[in-house]
Coordinates of C-alpha atoms in Angstrom, one line a residue:
M1 CA 49.0 75.9 -51.2
S2 CA 50.0 75.8 -47.6
W3 CA 50.1 78.5 -45.0
H4 CA 52.5 78.6 -42.2
G5 CA 52.7 80.8 -39.0
H6 CA 50.6 83.1 -37.2
E7 CA 50.8 85.9 -39.9
A8 CA 48.4 83.8 -41.8
S9 CA 45.8 83.3 -39.0
T10 CA 43.8 86.2 -39.9
V11 CA 43.2 85.1 -43.5
S12 CA 42.5 81.6 -42.3
R13 CA 39.9 82.8 -39.9
R14 CA 37.9 84.6 -42.6
T15 CA 37.9 81.6 -45.0
H16 CA 36.6 79.2 -42.3
H17 CA 33.3 80.8 -42.5
P18 CA 32.1 81.5 -46.0
L19 CA 29.3 84.0 -46.4
P20 CA 25.9 82.6 -47.8
P21 CA 25.7 81.8 -51.4
E22 CA 25.0 84.9 -53.5
L23 CA 23.3 85.6 -56.7
S24 CA 25.5 86.1 -59.8
A25 CA 25.5 89.4 -61.4
E26 CA 23.7 87.9 -64.4
M27 CA 21.0 86.6 -62.1
V28 CA 20.5 89.8 -60.5
V29 CA 20.2 91.6 -63.8
A30 CA 17.5 88.9 -64.9
R31 CA 15.5 89.4 -61.7
L32 CA 15.8 93.4 -62.1
R33 CA 14.7 92.9 -66.0
S34 CA 11.6 90.9 -65.0
V35 CA 10.5 93.2 -62.3
A36 CA 11.1 96.3 -64.6
H37 CA 9.0 94.6 -67.3
F38 CA 6.2 94.0 -64.9
L39 CA 6.2 97.4 -63.4
Q40 CA 6.5 99.1 -66.9
R41 CA 2.8 98.2 -67.5
M42 CA 1.6 98.8 -63.9
L43 CA 3.6 102.3 -63.4
P44 CA 0.7 104.4 -64.9
L45 CA -1.2 103.5 -62.0
C46 CA 1.1 104.3 -59.3
R47 CA 2.4 107.5 -61.1
A48 CA -1.3 109.1 -60.8
H49 CA -1.4 111.6 -57.9
T50 CA -4.4 111.2 -55.6
V51 CA -4.8 115.0 -55.3
E52 CA -5.9 114.9 -59.0
F53 CA -8.0 111.8 -58.5
Y54 CA -11.4 113.5 -59.2
T55 CA -10.2 116.5 -61.5
R56 CA -8.5 113.8 -63.8
G57 CA -10.9 111.2 -63.5
L58 CA -8.6 108.5 -62.6
W59 CA -11.0 105.8 -61.5
E60 CA -12.9 105.9 -64.9
K61 CA -9.7 106.3 -66.7
M62 CA -7.7 103.4 -65.2
V63 CA -10.1 100.8 -63.7
A64 CA -13.1 99.0 -65.3
L65 CA -14.4 97.6 -62.0
P66 CA -16.7 98.8 -59.3
P67 CA -14.7 99.8 -56.1
E68 CA -16.8 97.4 -54.0
A69 CA -15.3 94.6 -56.2
V70 CA -11.5 95.9 -55.7
L71 CA -12.0 96.3 -51.9
E72 CA -13.4 92.9 -51.6
A73 CA -10.6 91.3 -53.6
L74 CA -8.1 93.1 -51.5
S75 CA -9.6 92.8 -47.9
G76 CA -8.8 90.9 -44.7
E77 CA -7.5 87.3 -45.3
K78 CA -7.2 87.7 -48.9
L79 CA -4.8 90.6 -48.5
Q80 CA -3.0 88.4 -45.9
R81 CA -2.6 85.6 -48.5
L82 CA -0.5 87.9 -50.7
L83 CA 2.0 87.9 -48.1
E84 CA 2.3 84.2 -48.0
K85 CA 4.9 82.1 -50.0
P86 CA 3.5 79.8 -52.5
P87 CA 3.7 76.2 -51.4
L88 CA 6.2 75.5 -54.3
Q89 CA 8.7 78.0 -55.4
R90 CA 7.9 78.2 -59.0
P91 CA 10.2 79.7 -61.5
L92 CA 9.8 83.4 -62.2
E93 CA 9.0 82.7 -65.8
E94 CA 6.3 80.4 -65.0
A95 CA 4.6 82.8 -62.7
A96 CA 4.9 85.5 -65.4
D97 CA 3.1 83.0 -67.8
N98 CA 0.1 82.6 -65.5
C99 CA -0.1 86.4 -65.0
K100 CA -0.3 87.7 -68.4
F101 CA -1.1 91.3 -68.9
Y102 CA -4.0 90.6 -71.2
N103 CA -5.6 88.9 -68.2
I104 CA -5.1 91.9 -66.2
F105 CA -5.9 95.0 -68.4
C106 CA -8.4 95.3 -71.2
E107 CA -6.5 95.0 -74.6
N108 CA -8.4 98.0 -76.0
S109 CA -9.0 100.4 -73.0
Q110 CA -6.0 99.4 -71.0
R111 CA -8.2 99.5 -68.0
L112 CA -7.9 97.1 -65.1
I113 CA -10.3 94.2 -65.5
N114 CA -9.0 91.4 -63.2
V115 CA -7.9 92.6 -59.8
Q116 CA -7.2 88.7 -58.7
A117 CA -4.7 88.5 -61.4
F118 CA -3.3 91.9 -60.6
A119 CA -2.7 90.9 -57.0
L120 CA -1.2 87.4 -57.9
A121 CA 1.2 89.1 -60.4
A122 CA 2.3 91.6 -57.9
K123 CA 2.8 88.9 -55.3
Y124 CA 5.1 87.1 -57.6
Y125 CA 7.3 90.1 -58.2
S126 CA 7.6 91.0 -54.5
M127 CA 10.8 90.3 -52.4
P128 CA 9.7 87.0 -50.7
N129 CA 9.1 85.3 -54.1
L130 CA 12.0 86.2 -56.0
G131 CA 14.7 84.3 -54.3
V132 CA 17.0 87.1 -54.0
C133 CA 16.9 87.8 -50.0
I134 CA 19.1 86.2 -47.3
A135 CA 17.5 85.6 -43.9
L136 CA 19.2 87.4 -40.9
E137 CA 19.9 84.1 -39.1
Q138 CA 21.6 82.7 -42.1
M139 CA 23.7 85.8 -42.4
L140 CA 24.6 85.9 -38.7
E141 CA 25.6 82.2 -38.7
A142 CA 28.0 82.6 -41.5
L143 CA 29.5 86.0 -40.1
N144 CA 29.9 84.9 -36.4
G145 CA 30.6 81.1 -36.6
T146 CA 31.9 80.1 -33.3
Q147 CA 33.3 83.6 -32.4
Q148 CA 32.3 84.9 -29.0
P149 CA 30.8 88.4 -28.6
R150 CA 32.9 91.4 -27.7
S151 CA 30.9 92.5 -24.6
D152 CA 29.8 90.6 -21.6
V153 CA 27.3 93.5 -20.8
E154 CA 23.7 92.8 -22.0
I155 CA 22.1 96.0 -22.8
K156 CA 18.2 96.1 -23.0
T157 CA 17.4 98.7 -25.6
D158 CA 13.8 99.0 -24.6
D159 CA 14.9 100.7 -21.6
F160 CA 15.7 103.8 -23.4
M161 CA 14.0 103.4 -27.0
N162 CA 10.4 102.9 -28.2
N163 CA 9.7 99.3 -29.5
K164 CA 10.1 100.1 -33.1
K165 CA 13.5 101.7 -32.6
S166 CA 14.6 99.1 -30.2
H167 CA 13.7 96.3 -32.7
E168 CA 15.7 98.1 -35.3
V169 CA 18.7 98.9 -33.2
Q170 CA 19.0 95.5 -31.7
L171 CA 19.0 93.5 -34.8
M172 CA 20.9 95.8 -37.0
S173 CA 23.7 96.3 -34.3
E174 CA 24.2 92.5 -34.1
L175 CA 24.5 92.4 -37.9
V176 CA 27.0 95.3 -38.0
D177 CA 29.1 93.6 -35.3
G178 CA 29.2 90.5 -37.1
I179 CA 30.3 92.2 -40.3
A180 CA 33.0 94.2 -38.3
K181 CA 34.3 91.0 -36.6
Y182 CA 34.2 89.1 -39.9
C183 CA 36.4 91.8 -41.5
G184 CA 38.6 92.6 -38.7
L185 CA 37.3 96.0 -38.2
N186 CA 36.8 98.1 -35.1
Q187 CA 35.6 101.4 -36.6
V188 CA 32.1 102.3 -37.7
I189 CA 30.9 105.2 -39.7
D190 CA 27.1 105.6 -39.2
L191 CA 25.6 108.0 -41.7
G192 CA 22.4 109.9 -41.0
S193 CA 22.9 108.8 -37.5
G194 CA 20.1 111.2 -36.1
K195 CA 19.8 110.9 -32.3
G196 CA 22.5 108.3 -32.2
Y197 CA 20.7 105.4 -31.1
L198 CA 22.3 102.9 -33.3
S199 CA 25.8 104.5 -32.9
S200 CA 25.4 104.4 -29.0
F201 CA 24.4 100.8 -29.0
L202 CA 27.3 99.7 -31.2
S203 CA 29.8 101.4 -29.0
L204 CA 28.4 100.5 -25.7
Q205 CA 27.1 96.9 -26.3
Y206 CA 29.9 95.7 -28.8
N207 CA 32.8 98.2 -27.8
L208 CA 33.3 99.6 -31.4
K209 CA 34.5 102.9 -32.1
V210 CA 31.7 104.8 -33.9
Y211 CA 31.5 108.0 -35.7
G212 CA 27.9 109.1 -36.2
I213 CA 27.4 111.7 -39.0
D214 CA 24.3 113.7 -39.4
S215 CA 23.4 116.8 -41.3
S216 CA 21.3 118.3 -38.4
N217 CA 23.2 120.4 -35.9
T218 CA 20.4 119.9 -33.5
N219 CA 20.7 116.1 -33.5
T220 CA 24.6 116.2 -33.2
H221 CA 24.4 118.6 -30.2
G222 CA 21.7 116.4 -28.6
A223 CA 23.8 113.2 -29.2
N224 CA 27.0 115.1 -27.9
E225 CA 25.1 116.0 -24.7
R226 CA 23.8 112.6 -24.2
N227 CA 27.3 111.2 -24.6
R228 CA 28.8 113.8 -22.1
K229 CA 26.2 113.0 -19.4
L230 CA 26.6 109.3 -19.8
K231 CA 30.3 109.5 -18.9
K232 CA 29.6 111.9 -16.2
H233 CA 26.9 109.6 -14.8
W234 CA 29.3 106.5 -15.1
R235 CA 32.2 108.0 -13.3
A236 CA 29.8 109.1 -10.3
Y237 CA 28.3 105.9 -10.2
Q238 CA 31.6 104.2 -10.2
R239 CA 32.8 106.4 -7.3
R240 CA 29.9 105.5 -5.1
G241 CA 30.2 101.9 -6.1
R242 CA 33.7 101.7 -5.3
A243 CA 33.1 103.5 -1.8
N244 CA 30.5 100.9 -1.0
V245 CA 33.0 98.1 -1.8
R246 CA 35.7 99.7 0.3
E247 CA 33.3 100.0 3.2
Q248 CA 32.6 96.3 3.0
V249 CA 36.2 95.4 3.0
L250 CA 37.0 97.7 6.0
G251 CA 34.1 96.2 7.9
E252 CA 35.4 92.8 7.5
A253 CA 38.9 94.0 8.4
N254 CA 37.6 95.7 11.6
E255 CA 35.8 92.5 12.6
K256 CA 39.0 90.6 12.8
P257 CA 41.7 93.0 14.2
E258 CA 44.2 90.4 14.7
Q259 CA 43.9 89.3 11.0
D260 CA 47.3 89.3 9.2
K261 CA 47.7 92.9 7.7
E262 CA 49.4 91.5 4.6
K263 CA 46.3 89.5 3.9
C264 CA 44.1 92.4 4.4
K265 CA 46.1 94.4 1.8
E266 CA 45.9 91.8 -0.7
N267 CA 42.1 91.6 -0.2
I268 CA 41.9 95.2 -0.6
G269 CA 43.7 95.3 -3.7
E270 CA 41.6 92.4 -5.1
K271 CA 38.4 94.2 -4.4
L272 CA 39.7 97.3 -6.0
L273 CA 40.7 95.5 -9.1
S274 CA 37.4 93.7 -9.4
T275 CA 35.3 97.0 -8.8
N276 CA 34.4 97.4 -12.5
N277 CA 33.0 93.8 -12.9
S278 CA 31.0 94.0 -9.6
L279 CA 29.6 97.3 -10.7
Q280 CA 28.3 95.8 -13.9
S281 CA 26.6 93.2 -11.9
Q282 CA 25.0 95.6 -9.4
A283 CA 23.9 97.7 -12.1
Q284 CA 22.2 95.0 -13.8
V285 CA 20.3 94.1 -10.6
A286 CA 19.4 97.7 -10.2
A287 CA 17.5 97.9 -13.4
P288 CA 14.1 96.3 -13.3
D289 CA 13.0 94.9 -16.8
S290 CA 9.5 96.6 -16.4
V291 CA 10.9 100.3 -16.6
L292 CA 10.9 101.8 -20.0
F293 CA 12.3 105.2 -20.7
E294 CA 12.6 107.4 -23.6
T295 CA 16.2 108.9 -24.0
A296 CA 15.1 112.3 -23.3
D297 CA 13.6 111.3 -19.9
V298 CA 16.6 109.1 -19.1
F299 CA 18.8 112.2 -18.7
S300 CA 16.4 114.7 -16.9
D301 CA 17.3 116.0 -13.4
Y302 CA 20.6 114.6 -13.3
D303 CA 21.7 116.4 -10.2
K304 CA 18.5 115.7 -8.3
C305 CA 18.9 111.9 -9.2
I306 CA 22.4 111.5 -7.9
T307 CA 21.6 113.5 -4.7
N308 CA 18.2 111.7 -3.9
T309 CA 18.9 108.1 -5.1
Q310 CA 19.8 106.1 -2.1
Y311 CA 21.5 102.6 -2.2
E312 CA 21.7 100.0 0.5
L313 CA 24.3 97.2 0.4
H314 CA 22.9 93.9 1.2
S315 CA 24.8 90.6 1.3
G316 CA 26.0 89.2 -2.1
A317 CA 26.7 92.9 -3.0
Q318 CA 23.4 93.5 -4.5
L319 CA 22.2 97.1 -4.8
Q320 CA 18.6 98.0 -4.1
P321 CA 17.5 101.3 -5.5
D322 CA 15.0 103.8 -4.1
E323 CA 12.1 103.2 -6.5
N324 CA 11.1 106.7 -6.2
N325 CA 14.4 108.0 -7.6
I326 CA 15.2 105.5 -10.4
P327 CA 15.2 107.1 -13.7
E328 CA 19.0 107.9 -14.2
N329 CA 20.4 104.6 -12.9
V330 CA 18.4 102.4 -15.0
F331 CA 20.3 103.5 -17.9
L332 CA 23.7 103.0 -16.1
S333 CA 23.0 99.2 -16.4
I334 CA 24.0 99.4 -20.0
L335 CA 27.5 100.8 -19.9
P336 CA 30.6 98.7 -19.8
A337 CA 33.1 99.7 -17.3
D338 CA 35.7 100.7 -19.8
A339 CA 33.4 103.0 -21.8
V340 CA 34.4 106.1 -19.7
E341 CA 37.3 107.5 -17.4
T342 CA 38.1 105.6 -14.2
D343 CA 38.3 108.0 -11.2
Y344 CA 41.0 106.9 -8.9
S345 CA 41.0 110.2 -6.9
T346 CA 38.5 109.3 -4.3
R347 CA 40.5 108.6 -1.1
S348 CA 40.0 105.5 1.1
N349 CA 39.7 105.7 4.7
C350 CA 41.5 102.5 5.1
R351 CA 44.4 103.2 7.6
E352 CA 46.0 100.0 6.6
L353 CA 47.0 100.7 3.1
C354 CA 50.6 100.1 2.5
E355 CA 52.7 102.9 1.0
E356 CA 53.2 100.6 -2.3
E357 CA 49.3 100.6 -2.7
K358 CA 49.2 104.4 -2.2
E359 CA 51.8 104.8 -4.7
R360 CA 50.1 102.8 -7.2
R361 CA 47.0 104.7 -6.9
K362 CA 48.7 107.8 -7.2
M363 CA 50.5 106.9 -10.4
A364 CA 47.3 105.5 -11.9
S365 CA 45.5 108.8 -11.1
L366 CA 48.2 110.8 -12.8
K367 CA 48.3 108.6 -15.8
E368 CA 44.4 108.7 -16.0
K369 CA 44.6 112.6 -15.8
A370 CA 47.3 112.8 -18.6
S371 CA 45.2 110.6 -21.0
R372 CA 41.9 112.6 -20.5
S373 CA 42.9 115.3 -22.9
K374 CA 43.7 112.8 -25.5
E375 CA 40.8 110.6 -24.9
A376 CA 38.7 109.8 -27.9
N377 CA 35.2 109.0 -27.1
I378 CA 33.9 105.4 -28.2
Y379 CA 31.1 107.2 -29.8
S380 CA 31.7 110.7 -31.5
P381 CA 28.7 112.5 -33.1
L382 CA 29.7 114.8 -36.0
T383 CA 27.8 117.2 -38.3
S384 CA 28.1 117.1 -42.0
Y385 CA 26.0 117.0 -45.2
I386 CA 27.0 113.8 -46.9
T387 CA 26.9 113.2 -50.8
A388 CA 28.5 110.6 -52.9
E389 CA 31.4 113.0 -53.5
T390 CA 32.1 113.6 -49.7
E391 CA 35.8 113.3 -48.7
L392 CA 35.4 111.4 -45.5
R393 CA 39.0 112.1 -44.1
D394 CA 37.8 115.9 -44.0
I395 CA 35.2 114.8 -41.5
V396 CA 36.9 111.8 -39.6
E397 CA 40.5 112.8 -39.0
D398 CA 41.4 109.3 -37.8
L399 CA 39.6 107.5 -40.4
E400 CA 40.9 103.8 -40.6
D401 CA 39.5 100.6 -42.2
C402 CA 35.9 100.6 -41.2
V403 CA 32.3 99.5 -41.9
M404 CA 29.9 102.2 -43.2
V405 CA 26.3 101.7 -41.9
G406 CA 23.0 103.5 -42.3
L407 CA 19.7 102.9 -40.6
H408 CA 16.8 104.1 -42.6
T409 CA 19.0 106.7 -44.3
C410 CA 16.7 109.1 -46.2
G411 CA 16.3 109.7 -49.9
D412 CA 19.8 110.1 -51.7
L413 CA 21.6 109.2 -48.8
A414 CA 21.3 105.5 -49.1
P415 CA 22.7 105.5 -52.7
S416 CA 25.4 107.9 -51.5
T417 CA 26.4 105.4 -48.9
L418 CA 26.9 102.6 -51.4
R419 CA 28.9 104.9 -53.9
L420 CA 31.1 106.2 -51.0
F421 CA 31.7 102.4 -50.0
T422 CA 32.8 101.4 -53.6
A423 CA 35.1 104.6 -53.9
K424 CA 36.9 104.8 -50.5
P425 CA 39.5 102.1 -49.9
E426 CA 39.2 102.6 -46.1
I427 CA 35.5 101.4 -46.2
K428 CA 35.8 97.7 -46.2
A429 CA 32.0 96.7 -45.8
V430 CA 28.7 98.4 -45.8
C431 CA 25.2 97.6 -44.3
S432 CA 22.5 100.0 -45.6
V433 CA 18.8 100.3 -44.8
G434 CA 17.3 103.1 -46.9
C435 CA 13.9 104.9 -46.6
C436 CA 11.9 107.8 -48.1
Y437 CA 12.0 106.4 -51.6
H438 CA 10.1 109.3 -52.8
L439 CA 13.0 111.9 -52.0
L440 CA 15.3 110.1 -54.3
S441 CA 16.5 112.2 -57.2
E442 CA 15.8 111.4 -60.9
E443 CA 17.0 112.5 -64.2
H444 CA 13.7 113.6 -65.4
E445 CA 12.6 115.5 -62.4
T446 CA 13.7 119.2 -62.2
Q447 CA 15.8 120.0 -59.1
K448 CA 15.1 123.3 -57.3
D449 CA 18.4 124.7 -58.3
G450 CA 18.2 123.4 -62.0
T451 CA 20.9 121.1 -61.7
H452 CA 21.1 117.2 -61.3
G453 CA 24.3 116.2 -59.9
I454 CA 24.8 112.5 -58.8
L455 CA 21.2 111.0 -59.0
G456 CA 19.8 108.6 -56.5
F457 CA 18.0 106.5 -58.9
P458 CA 18.7 104.5 -61.0
M459 CA 22.3 103.3 -60.0
S460 CA 22.8 100.4 -62.2
R461 CA 24.0 100.4 -65.7
Y462 CA 21.2 98.2 -66.8
L463 CA 18.4 100.8 -65.7
K464 CA 20.4 103.5 -67.0
E465 CA 20.8 102.2 -70.4
E466 CA 17.0 101.3 -70.4
G467 CA 16.3 105.0 -69.7
W468 CA 14.2 104.1 -66.6
F469 CA 12.0 106.7 -65.1
C470 CA 10.0 105.8 -61.9
G471 CA 8.5 109.0 -60.9
R472 CA 8.0 110.6 -57.2
N473 CA 4.4 109.2 -57.0
A474 CA 5.3 105.7 -57.8
R475 CA 8.2 105.9 -55.5
M476 CA 5.8 107.1 -52.7
A477 CA 3.9 104.0 -53.2
A478 CA 7.1 102.1 -52.6
C479 CA 6.9 103.7 -49.0
L480 CA 3.5 102.2 -48.3
A481 CA 3.3 99.3 -45.8
L482 CA 1.4 96.3 -47.2
E483 CA 2.1 94.2 -44.4
R484 CA 0.7 96.8 -41.8
V485 CA -2.4 97.2 -44.0
A486 CA -2.8 93.5 -44.1
V487 CA -3.3 93.2 -40.3
G488 CA -5.7 96.1 -40.1
Q489 CA -4.0 99.5 -40.3
V490 CA -6.3 101.8 -41.9
L491 CA -5.5 103.9 -44.8
P492 CA -5.7 107.8 -44.5
T493 CA -8.6 107.9 -46.8
E494 CA -10.6 110.7 -45.5
S495 CA -7.6 113.1 -45.4
L496 CA -6.7 112.1 -49.0
F497 CA -10.5 112.6 -50.0
Y498 CA -10.4 116.0 -48.4
R499 CA -7.6 117.1 -50.5
A500 CA -8.8 115.6 -53.7
V501 CA -12.1 117.5 -53.4
L502 CA -10.3 120.6 -52.4
Q503 CA -8.4 120.4 -55.7
V504 CA -11.8 120.2 -57.6
I505 CA -12.7 123.6 -55.9
A506 CA -9.3 124.9 -56.6
E507 CA -9.6 124.3 -60.3
E508 CA -13.1 124.9 -60.8
F509 CA -13.9 127.9 -58.6
Y510 CA -10.6 129.6 -58.6
G511 CA -9.1 128.4 -61.8
V512 CA -5.8 127.2 -60.2
K513 CA -4.4 123.8 -61.4
R514 CA -0.9 124.0 -59.9
S515 CA 0.4 125.6 -56.7
D516 CA 3.8 125.5 -55.1
R517 CA 2.2 126.1 -51.9
N518 CA 2.2 123.1 -49.3
I519 CA -1.0 122.7 -47.4
G520 CA 0.8 120.8 -44.7
K521 CA -1.1 119.1 -41.7
V522 CA -4.4 121.1 -42.1
Y523 CA -6.5 117.9 -41.9
S524 CA -5.3 116.9 -38.3
K525 CA -6.2 120.3 -37.0
S526 CA -9.8 120.5 -38.9
S527 CA -13.0 119.7 -37.2
S528 CA -14.9 119.2 -40.5
F529 CA -14.5 119.4 -44.3
L530 CA -15.8 123.1 -44.1
D531 CA -13.2 124.0 -41.5
Y532 CA -10.6 122.1 -43.5
A533 CA -11.3 123.8 -46.8
R534 CA -11.2 127.3 -45.2
K535 CA -7.8 126.7 -43.6
A536 CA -6.5 124.9 -46.7
L537 CA -7.4 127.7 -49.0
K538 CA -5.6 130.2 -46.9
K539 CA -2.4 128.0 -47.1
L540 CA -2.8 128.2 -50.9
E541 CA -3.1 131.8 -50.6
L542 CA -6.6 131.8 -52.2
D543 CA -9.2 134.4 -51.0
E544 CA -11.5 132.1 -49.1
S545 CA -14.1 134.9 -48.5
K546 CA -15.1 134.6 -52.1
I547 CA -16.7 131.2 -51.8
S548 CA -19.7 130.4 -49.5
D549 CA -20.0 127.8 -47.1
S550 CA -22.9 126.4 -48.9
L551 CA -20.9 126.0 -52.1
I552 CA -18.0 124.4 -50.3
M553 CA -20.5 121.7 -48.9
E554 CA -22.2 121.1 -52.2
Y555 CA -18.7 120.0 -53.6
F556 CA -18.2 117.9 -50.6
E557 CA -21.8 116.2 -51.1
K558 CA -21.1 115.7 -54.7
Y559 CA -18.2 113.5 -54.2
K560 CA -18.9 111.9 -50.7
H561 CA -20.4 108.7 -52.3
R562 CA -17.3 108.3 -54.3
M563 CA -14.9 108.2 -51.4
N564 CA -14.7 104.2 -51.8
E565 CA -13.2 104.8 -55.5
L566 CA -10.2 106.6 -53.8
E567 CA -10.0 104.0 -51.1
A568 CA -9.8 101.2 -53.7
F569 CA -7.4 103.1 -55.9
N570 CA -4.9 103.6 -53.0
M571 CA -5.3 99.8 -52.1
L572 CA -4.1 99.0 -55.6
K573 CA -1.2 101.3 -55.0
V574 CA -0.5 99.5 -51.7
V575 CA -0.4 96.1 -53.5
L576 CA 2.1 97.4 -56.0
G577 CA 4.2 99.2 -53.4
P578 CA 6.5 96.2 -52.7
C579 CA 7.5 95.7 -56.3
I580 CA 8.6 99.1 -56.7
E581 CA 10.7 98.7 -53.6
V582 CA 12.1 95.6 -55.1
L583 CA 13.1 97.5 -58.3
I584 CA 14.8 100.1 -56.1
L585 CA 16.7 97.6 -54.1
L586 CA 17.6 95.4 -56.9
D587 CA 18.9 98.5 -58.7
R588 CA 21.3 98.9 -55.7
L589 CA 22.2 95.3 -55.6
C590 CA 22.9 95.3 -59.4
Y591 CA 25.2 98.4 -59.0
L592 CA 27.3 96.5 -56.4
K593 CA 27.5 93.5 -58.6
E594 CA 29.0 95.8 -61.3
Q595 CA 31.9 96.9 -59.3
D596 CA 35.3 94.9 -59.5
N597 CA 36.2 95.3 -55.9
I598 CA 33.3 93.8 -54.2
A599 CA 33.9 90.1 -52.8
W600 CA 30.3 89.7 -51.7
S601 CA 26.8 91.4 -51.8
G602 CA 23.3 90.8 -51.1
L603 CA 20.0 91.7 -49.7
V604 CA 19.2 90.7 -46.1
K605 CA 15.7 90.6 -44.5
L606 CA 16.6 92.5 -41.3
F607 CA 13.4 93.5 -39.5
D608 CA 9.9 92.4 -39.0
A609 CA 8.1 94.1 -41.6
I610 CA 5.1 95.0 -39.3
K611 CA 7.1 96.6 -37.0
S612 CA 9.5 98.2 -39.3
P613 CA 8.3 98.2 -43.1
R614 CA 11.5 99.3 -44.6
C615 CA 13.1 96.1 -43.6
Y616 CA 15.8 95.0 -46.1
A617 CA 19.4 95.9 -45.8
V618 CA 22.0 96.1 -48.6
V619 CA 25.1 94.4 -47.3
A620 CA 28.5 94.1 -49.1
V621 CA 32.1 93.2 -48.3
K622 CA 35.0 94.2 -50.5
K623 CA 37.9 92.0 -51.6
Q624 CA 40.8 92.3 -49.3
T625 CA 44.5 92.1 -50.0
F626 CA 46.7 90.7 -47.3
T627 CA 50.6 90.4 -47.4
C628 CA 51.7 87.3 -45.6
K629 CA 55.3 86.8 -45.1
K630 CA 55.2 83.2 -43.9
I631 CA 53.7 81.4 -47.0
D632 CA 54.5 78.5 -49.3
L633 CA 58.0 79.1 -50.9
K634 CA 56.3 78.5 -54.2
L635 CA 54.8 82.2 -53.9
G636 CA 57.6 83.6 -52.4
T637 CA 57.9 86.1 -49.4
D638 CA 55.9 89.1 -49.1
A639 CA 53.3 87.8 -51.7
A640 CA 49.9 89.8 -51.8
V641 CA 47.2 87.6 -51.9
V642 CA 43.4 88.7 -52.9
F643 CA 40.5 87.1 -51.2

């Protein structure tokens, strides 16, 4: 068919840049089935709790190898090779044929007998080898095409975030902006927004209207306060910069008293109109790359900074800050001129302003003041507990077509994000990065209030029909960071060992097998195992005076030589962790594939896994219906077209 007129331009723009090829629903189910089949045999190992390692004899029960052999097979370069893609991407079925379970486990005892085959099988069922993930670069290229970025102001996130958060916010905001532009959206709903790092960056760098929703009043209050101070700082900075510009203009005028007055007026007007642009460039000059600040530090001592920071105007309108008073003004370099109110109230000392110019300023000032009461912040932090059944319009009054995002949304908030996306017509796209898999709700785990509600896992029809149950301990393994361990990060073996030996004492000496009490961070506050045991027994509300120091140390000495068993056991869990994460993410993707209103869905490798282990984003875009008045006559007028 043919398209005519500008009314069809929006549709045409979307179709010029197709999104990357996506896996079919059938292929996603096939991949999910394969991973589930593999993990069904492996999960008993991951479901085991290290607290019960010695009391249940987990090593003897599950592994038929010496711990030294396991640690040797999963150490150093050998572990790093698990993260490398094979030279040729072989079909999943062939990989499975080469990793038969009878080569991994003893058929009679069901104990692990081949750690190399175990590691190879885990590698083939991890994300990089399943062919289900899209590279960020490929996704951005498809989203952006030849479109230009929304903001000319380049914000350096490491000026006010740590390295990990800066890495995450910079990459995710670029992806979210690409999605928003692709779908023609300007509103973003950021669930689990926390301190507002992502929300602030999206609004400042990309001029998106962002609502950050977090369940913590403390986070929302902090985000609101930062937002308020940003606006206050920027207005003060604009006034100071505008005064400098005026002084420069007056200086030029005084040097040439005979200069035509009309030309002077024209120059002054041009200078005033260009103030915002010059302020942006000045602020960028004023912010040295080497200065790094945490957000809390950026906003300290506001009044002192404004009073003490001195600027000198040199040729080329470059501002040189006093290096002893720099904190507040470094952050100002990230703000676009239209992010806050413009103050026209400062009076100029220029006696040569014409009446027309004075009247223009007066009207602009009145207009600005009138609009302040109606002003909507580019970034608005809100407090609310979000579930899959939340009515967003009760929280966001001016909800419009938007993209919903979540950066490391905890536990059930990630699946709730996807369910809200599929259910609410206003949400046209979603970009969700989950975390804290151990906090997901499952059917066979009793909730504190005895109810279940909408469960976080599984989401897909396939795993529900299979009656799949993962378990908290296995989901905890999905939170482990294989990539970090491979480059030398040490597992907390000693603290886990202390807890496992304490459990032996609790069961054998006190007769307590289960306790609802949480020991917490006792290990980090203890100088020795004896000190740890005494503090932990108090936490468990057990009478620590009943057991002697010597008996406590006897338990310690009895198991000390077996600490490497616990270390090797945890390494097996680390290797399986990525496979469990794949199961959870494919379940979410499969859920999206089951919906009729989704135009495109996929998994995007978003972050460097060493910097940010939970590095995969679930991305989806809804089908859109456009009404175009000027289209081919064969379709008629006002025809609704679905894309």
